[in-house]
Coordinates of C-alpha atoms in Angstrom, one line a residue:
X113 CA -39.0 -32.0 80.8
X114 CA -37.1 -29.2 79.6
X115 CA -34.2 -30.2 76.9
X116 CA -30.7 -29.5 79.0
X117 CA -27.5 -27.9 77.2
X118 CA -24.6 -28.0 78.8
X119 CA -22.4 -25.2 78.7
X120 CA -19.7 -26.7 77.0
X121 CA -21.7 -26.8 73.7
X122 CA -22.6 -23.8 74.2
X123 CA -18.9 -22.5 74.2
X124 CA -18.0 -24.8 71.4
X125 CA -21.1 -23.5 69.2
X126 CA -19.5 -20.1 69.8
X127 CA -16.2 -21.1 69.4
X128 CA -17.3 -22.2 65.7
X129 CA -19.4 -19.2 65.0
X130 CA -16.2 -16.7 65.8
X131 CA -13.8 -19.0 63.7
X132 CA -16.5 -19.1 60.8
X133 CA -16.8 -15.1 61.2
X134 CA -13.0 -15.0 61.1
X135 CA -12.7 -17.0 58.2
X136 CA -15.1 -14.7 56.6
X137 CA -13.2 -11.5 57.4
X138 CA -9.9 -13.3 56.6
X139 CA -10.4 -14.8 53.0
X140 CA -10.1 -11.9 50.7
X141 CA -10.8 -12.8 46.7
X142 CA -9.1 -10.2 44.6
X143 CA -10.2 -10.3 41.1
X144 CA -7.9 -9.8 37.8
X145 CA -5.9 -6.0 37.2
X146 CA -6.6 -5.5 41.4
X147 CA -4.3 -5.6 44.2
X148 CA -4.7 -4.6 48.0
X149 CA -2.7 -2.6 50.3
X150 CA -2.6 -4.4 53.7
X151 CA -1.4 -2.9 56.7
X152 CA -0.2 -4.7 60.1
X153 CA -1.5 -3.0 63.3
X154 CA -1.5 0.8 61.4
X155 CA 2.4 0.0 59.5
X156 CA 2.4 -1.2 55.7
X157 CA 3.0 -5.4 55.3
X158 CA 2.6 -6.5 52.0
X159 CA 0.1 -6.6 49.0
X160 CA -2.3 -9.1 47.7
X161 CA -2.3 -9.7 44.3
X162 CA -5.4 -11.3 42.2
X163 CA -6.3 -14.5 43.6
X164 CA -7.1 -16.0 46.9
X165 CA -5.8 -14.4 50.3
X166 CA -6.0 -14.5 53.8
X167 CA -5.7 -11.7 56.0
X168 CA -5.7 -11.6 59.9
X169 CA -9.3 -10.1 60.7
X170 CA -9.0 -6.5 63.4
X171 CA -5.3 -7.0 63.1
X172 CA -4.9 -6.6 59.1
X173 CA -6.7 -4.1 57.0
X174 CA -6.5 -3.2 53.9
X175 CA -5.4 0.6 53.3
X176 CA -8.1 2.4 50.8
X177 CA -7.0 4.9 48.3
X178 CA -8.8 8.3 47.4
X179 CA -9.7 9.0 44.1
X180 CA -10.9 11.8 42.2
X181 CA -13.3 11.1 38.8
X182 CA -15.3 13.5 36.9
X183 CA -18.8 13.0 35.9
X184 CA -19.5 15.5 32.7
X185 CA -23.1 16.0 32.8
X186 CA -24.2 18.4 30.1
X187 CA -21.5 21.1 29.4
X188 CA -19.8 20.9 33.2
X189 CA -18.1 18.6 34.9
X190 CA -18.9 17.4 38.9
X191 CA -16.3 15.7 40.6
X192 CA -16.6 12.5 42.5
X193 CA -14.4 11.3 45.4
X194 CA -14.3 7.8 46.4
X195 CA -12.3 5.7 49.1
X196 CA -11.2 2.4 47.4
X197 CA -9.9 -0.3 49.1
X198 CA -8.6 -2.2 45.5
X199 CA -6.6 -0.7 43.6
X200 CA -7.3 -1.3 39.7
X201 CA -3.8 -1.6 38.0
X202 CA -5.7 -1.1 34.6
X203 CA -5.3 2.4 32.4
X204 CA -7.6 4.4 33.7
X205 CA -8.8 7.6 31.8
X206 CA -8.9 11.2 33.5
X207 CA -11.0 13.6 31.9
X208 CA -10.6 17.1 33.2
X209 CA -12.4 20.2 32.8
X210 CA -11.0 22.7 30.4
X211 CA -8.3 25.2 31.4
X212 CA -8.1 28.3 30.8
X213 CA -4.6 29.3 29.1
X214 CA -3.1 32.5 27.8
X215 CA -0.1 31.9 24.8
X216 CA 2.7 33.4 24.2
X217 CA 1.0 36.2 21.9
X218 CA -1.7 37.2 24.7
X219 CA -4.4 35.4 24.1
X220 CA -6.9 33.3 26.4
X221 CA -7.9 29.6 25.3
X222 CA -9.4 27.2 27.2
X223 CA -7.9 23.7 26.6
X224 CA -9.9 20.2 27.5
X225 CA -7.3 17.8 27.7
X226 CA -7.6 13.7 28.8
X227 CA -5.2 12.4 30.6
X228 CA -4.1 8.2 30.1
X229 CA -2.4 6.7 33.4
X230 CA -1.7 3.4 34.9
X231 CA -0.8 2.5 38.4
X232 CA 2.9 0.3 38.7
X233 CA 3.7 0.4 42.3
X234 CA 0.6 0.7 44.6
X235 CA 2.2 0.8 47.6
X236 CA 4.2 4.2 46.1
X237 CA 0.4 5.4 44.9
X238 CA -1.3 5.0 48.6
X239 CA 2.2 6.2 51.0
X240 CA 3.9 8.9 48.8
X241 CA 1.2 10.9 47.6
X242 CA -2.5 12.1 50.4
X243 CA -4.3 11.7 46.9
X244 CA -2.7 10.5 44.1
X245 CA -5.5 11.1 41.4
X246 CA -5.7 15.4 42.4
X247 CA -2.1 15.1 42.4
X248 CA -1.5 14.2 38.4
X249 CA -4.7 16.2 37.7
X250 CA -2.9 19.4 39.2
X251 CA 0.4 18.4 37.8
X252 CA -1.7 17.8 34.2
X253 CA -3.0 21.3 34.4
X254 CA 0.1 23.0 35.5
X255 CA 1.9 21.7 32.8
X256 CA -0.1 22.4 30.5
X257 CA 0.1 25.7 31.2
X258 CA 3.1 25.4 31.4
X259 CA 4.4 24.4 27.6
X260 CA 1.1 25.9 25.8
X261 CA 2.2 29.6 27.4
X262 CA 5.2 28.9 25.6
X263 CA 3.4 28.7 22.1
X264 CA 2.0 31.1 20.0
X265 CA -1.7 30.6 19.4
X266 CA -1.4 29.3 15.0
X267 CA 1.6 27.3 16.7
X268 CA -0.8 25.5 18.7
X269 CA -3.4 24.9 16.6
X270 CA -0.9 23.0 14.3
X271 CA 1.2 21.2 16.9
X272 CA -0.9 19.5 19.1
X273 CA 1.4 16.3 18.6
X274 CA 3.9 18.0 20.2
X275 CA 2.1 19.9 22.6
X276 CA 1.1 16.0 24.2
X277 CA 4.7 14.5 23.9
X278 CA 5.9 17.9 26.0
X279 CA 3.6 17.5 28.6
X280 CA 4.1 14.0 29.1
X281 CA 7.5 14.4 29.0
X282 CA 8.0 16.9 31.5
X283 CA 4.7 14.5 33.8
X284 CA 6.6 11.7 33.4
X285 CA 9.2 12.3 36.3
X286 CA 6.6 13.4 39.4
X287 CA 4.6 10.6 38.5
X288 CA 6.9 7.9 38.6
X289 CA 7.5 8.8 42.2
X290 CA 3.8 8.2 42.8
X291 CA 4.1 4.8 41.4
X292 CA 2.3 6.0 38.4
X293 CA 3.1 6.0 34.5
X294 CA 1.8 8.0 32.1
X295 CA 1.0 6.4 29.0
X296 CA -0.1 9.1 26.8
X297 CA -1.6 12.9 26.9
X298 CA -4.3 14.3 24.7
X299 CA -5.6 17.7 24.3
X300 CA -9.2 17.4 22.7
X301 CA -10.6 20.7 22.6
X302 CA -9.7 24.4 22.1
X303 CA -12.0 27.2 22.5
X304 CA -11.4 30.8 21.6
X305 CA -13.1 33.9 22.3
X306 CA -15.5 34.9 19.7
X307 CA -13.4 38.0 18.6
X308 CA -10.0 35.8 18.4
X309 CA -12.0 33.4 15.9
X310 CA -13.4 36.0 13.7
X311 CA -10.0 37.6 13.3
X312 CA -8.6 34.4 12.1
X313 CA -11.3 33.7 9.5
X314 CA -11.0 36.6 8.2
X315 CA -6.6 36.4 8.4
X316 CA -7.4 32.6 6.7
X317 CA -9.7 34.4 4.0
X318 CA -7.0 36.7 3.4
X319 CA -3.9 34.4 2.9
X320 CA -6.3 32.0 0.4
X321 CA -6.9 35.0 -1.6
X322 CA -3.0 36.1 -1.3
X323 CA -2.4 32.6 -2.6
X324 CA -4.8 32.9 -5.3
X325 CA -3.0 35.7 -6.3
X326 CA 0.4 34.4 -6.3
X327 CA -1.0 31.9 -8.2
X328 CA -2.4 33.5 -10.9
X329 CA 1.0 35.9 -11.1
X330 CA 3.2 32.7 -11.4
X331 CA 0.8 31.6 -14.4
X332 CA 1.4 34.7 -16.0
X333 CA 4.7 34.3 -15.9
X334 CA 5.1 31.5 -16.9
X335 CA 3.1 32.0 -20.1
X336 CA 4.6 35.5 -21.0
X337 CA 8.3 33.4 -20.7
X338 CA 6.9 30.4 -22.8
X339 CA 5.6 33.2 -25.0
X340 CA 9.3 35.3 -25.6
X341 CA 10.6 31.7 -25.7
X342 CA 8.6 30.8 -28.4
X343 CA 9.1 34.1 -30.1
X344 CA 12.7 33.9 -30.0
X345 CA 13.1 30.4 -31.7
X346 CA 10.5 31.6 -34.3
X347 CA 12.9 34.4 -34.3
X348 CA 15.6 32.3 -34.8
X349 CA 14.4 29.7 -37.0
X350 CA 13.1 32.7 -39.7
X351 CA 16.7 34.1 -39.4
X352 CA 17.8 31.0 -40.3
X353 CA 15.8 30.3 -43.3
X354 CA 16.5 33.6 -44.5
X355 CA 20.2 33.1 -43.9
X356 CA 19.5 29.6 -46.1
X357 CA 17.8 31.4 -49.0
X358 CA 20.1 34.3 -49.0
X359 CA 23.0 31.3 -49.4
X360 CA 20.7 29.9 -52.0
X361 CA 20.2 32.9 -54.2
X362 CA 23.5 34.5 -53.9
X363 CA 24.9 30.5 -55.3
X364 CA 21.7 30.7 -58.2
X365 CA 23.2 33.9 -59.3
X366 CA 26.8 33.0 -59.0
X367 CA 26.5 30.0 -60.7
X368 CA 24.0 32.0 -63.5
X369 CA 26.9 34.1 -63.6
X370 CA 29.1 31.8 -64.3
X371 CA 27.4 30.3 -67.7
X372 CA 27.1 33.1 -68.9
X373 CA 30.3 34.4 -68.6
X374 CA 31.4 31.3 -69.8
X375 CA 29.1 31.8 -72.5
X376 CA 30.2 35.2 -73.9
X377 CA 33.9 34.6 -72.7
X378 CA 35.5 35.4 -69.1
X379 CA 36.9 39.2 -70.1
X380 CA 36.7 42.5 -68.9
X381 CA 34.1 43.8 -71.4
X382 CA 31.7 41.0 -71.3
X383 CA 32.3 41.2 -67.4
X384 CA 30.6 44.7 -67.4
X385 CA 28.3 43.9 -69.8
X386 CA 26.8 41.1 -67.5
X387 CA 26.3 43.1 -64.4
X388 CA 24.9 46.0 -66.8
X389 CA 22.2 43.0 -67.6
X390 CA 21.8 42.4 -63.8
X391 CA 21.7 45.5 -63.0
X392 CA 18.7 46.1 -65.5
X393 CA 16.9 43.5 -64.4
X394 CA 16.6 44.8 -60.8
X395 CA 15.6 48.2 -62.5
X396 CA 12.7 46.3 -64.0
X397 CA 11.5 44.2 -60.9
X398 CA 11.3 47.9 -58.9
X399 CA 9.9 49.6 -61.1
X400 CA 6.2 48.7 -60.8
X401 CA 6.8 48.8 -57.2
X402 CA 7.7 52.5 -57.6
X403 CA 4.6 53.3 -60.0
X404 CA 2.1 52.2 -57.3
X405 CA 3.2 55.3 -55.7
X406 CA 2.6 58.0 -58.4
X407 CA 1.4 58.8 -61.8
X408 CA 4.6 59.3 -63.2
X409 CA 8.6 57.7 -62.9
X410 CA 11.4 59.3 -63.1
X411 CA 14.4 56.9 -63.9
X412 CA 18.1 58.0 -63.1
X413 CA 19.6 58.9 -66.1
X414 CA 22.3 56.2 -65.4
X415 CA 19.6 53.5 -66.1
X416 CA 19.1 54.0 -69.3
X417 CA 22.4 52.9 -70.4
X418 CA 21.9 49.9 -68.1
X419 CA 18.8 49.2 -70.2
X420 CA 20.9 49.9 -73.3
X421 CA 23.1 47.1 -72.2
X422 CA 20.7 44.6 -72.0
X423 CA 20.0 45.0 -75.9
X424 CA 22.3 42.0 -76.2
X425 CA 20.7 39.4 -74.3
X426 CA 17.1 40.4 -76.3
X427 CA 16.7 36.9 -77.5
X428 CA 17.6 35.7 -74.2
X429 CA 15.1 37.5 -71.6
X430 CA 13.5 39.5 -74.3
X431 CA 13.2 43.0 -74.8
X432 CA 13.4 45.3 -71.1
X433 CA 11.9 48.2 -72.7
X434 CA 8.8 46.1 -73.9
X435 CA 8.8 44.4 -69.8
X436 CA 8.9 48.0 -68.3
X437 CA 6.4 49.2 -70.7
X438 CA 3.4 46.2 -69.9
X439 CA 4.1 47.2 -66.2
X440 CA 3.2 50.1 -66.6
X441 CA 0.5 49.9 -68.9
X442 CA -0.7 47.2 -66.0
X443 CA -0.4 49.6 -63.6
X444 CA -2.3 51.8 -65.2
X445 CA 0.0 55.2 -65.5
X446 CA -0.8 58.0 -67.1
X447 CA 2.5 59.7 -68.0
X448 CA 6.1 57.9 -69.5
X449 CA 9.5 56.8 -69.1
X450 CA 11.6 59.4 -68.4
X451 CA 14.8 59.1 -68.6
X452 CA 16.5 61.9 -66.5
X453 CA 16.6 65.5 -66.3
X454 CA 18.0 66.6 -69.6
X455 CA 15.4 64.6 -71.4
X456 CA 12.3 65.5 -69.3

């Protein structure tokens, strides 16, 4: 005898299976940094944040976003579109193919930037924008065109800083009406054309060998002005001694002056007499000086009565005649004293 089921199980075991099957299309999990976009028959309702939710199955959907992520593979980069139903909240890194760009002085680079953005409102991401990830990849690209066509091309090179603060300032704006924030802006790479890079080797060779240069000048300089500075306080310190020993000698003589006039007695007389005596002596100090010069001398005649006055101080300095006379025996002249032109 065949088992009998009567229909009302049979409705209640179906009854069970469609309210297990709806439980299982309406308990959502959404996991940390995620959130979900649902939608009420087509029209937005409200979003699920991490956790467990329940959604009304066929009359709740969640609303998928499109985005746009670059796969480098070798030297190029393929893009990949995806639908996505959660929408990760995390920072998320775009990585775009280098752009070509021409500066301000003509010449064609091709940037590779990255591009650092985070998702605030996801309701703005999925309703303002068709596809918010190929929006800020355009906007990234036109605006860096934007602010590095306003650069020279050594201007570039040496403010990339401020190259990323200018495009993410002037990003900022669009994006926050996407719901979207951007944290920061890089530019990783620069390529130049062969011909542009040779020139500015050889421009960087020449400037390090203009600095060498300048270099080397300022040394120069500076030595020849430590040079005249030394030569003018060994100038100046010789002037000075001599100044000193001038002082000293003229107060030697003044003061041998003075004894002996005190000496022989401070008149007229004895006062020629002494600078007859001086003057002799000076007679007798050039005098071998003068025979160096030739085999004989001829003496003014007004010397020899300057000699003739220095009989007196014989005993004193001995005789004048007999000091001339050794000097030029020493000297080894040939001829004599003459003593002008009457007696020659």
């Amino acid at each position: 005898m065949e088992p009998y089921i009567s229909p009302g199980l049979i409705i209640s075991l179906i009854v069970v299976a469609i309210g297990i099957f709806i439980i299982a299309k309406g308990l959502v999990i959404v996991r940390q940094s995620e959130v979900m976009v649902i939608e009420r028959l087509g029209s937005f309702n409200r979003v699920l944040e991490s956790g467990v939710n329940i959604i009304i199955p066929f009359i709740e959907r969640p609303r998928p976003i499109t985005m746009i992520r670059y796969v480098r593979m070798g030297e190029e980069y393929h893009p990949m579109t995806t639908d996505e139903v959660r929408i990760d909240r995390r920072e998320t890194v775009m990585d775009f193919p280098g752009q070509p760009v021409v500066t301000t002085d003509n010449v064609t680079v091709k940037i590779n930037g990255a591009l650092y953005y985070q998702i605030i409102d996801p309701r703005r991401a999925v309703y303002e924008v068709a596809n918010m990830s190929q929006a800020v990849e355009v906007l990234a690209k036109t605006t860096l065109r934007s602010v590095v066509g306003k650069m020279e091309l050594d201007k570039l090179f040496e403010s990339r800083a401020e190259v990323n603060n200018a495009i993410q300032a002037e990003m900022e704006e669009p994006a926050s009406k996407w719901g979207v924030k951007l944290t920061r802006v890089e530019v990783q790479d620069i390529s130049m054309p062969e011909e542009v890079e040779e020139a500015m080797r050889l421009q960087m060779a020449a400037e390090r060998k203009r600095r060498a240069t300048v270099t080397e000048a300022e040394g120069e300089k500076t030595a020849a002005i430590a040079m005249a500075q030394g030569q003018r306080e060994s100038a100046i310190l010789n002037a000075e001694g001599d100044k000193q020993s001038s002082i000293l000698r003229a107060q030697g003589e003044q003061e041998s002056i003075r004894l002996v006039l005190g000496a022989l007695g401070d008149s007229e007389e004895n006062k020629q007499t002494v600078i007859g005596y001086l003057l002799g002596q000076s007679y007798i100090k050039v005098l071998p000086n003068m025979a160096k010069d030739g085999e004989r001398v001829f003496v003014p005649y007004e010397s020899s009565a300057l000699l003739g006055s220095m009989g007196m101080f014989r005993e004193l300095a001995g005789s004048p005649e007999d000091v001339v006379r050794q000097s030029l025996q020493r000297d080894g002249l040939r001829g004599g004293l003459v003593g002008g032109a009457s007696n020659a």
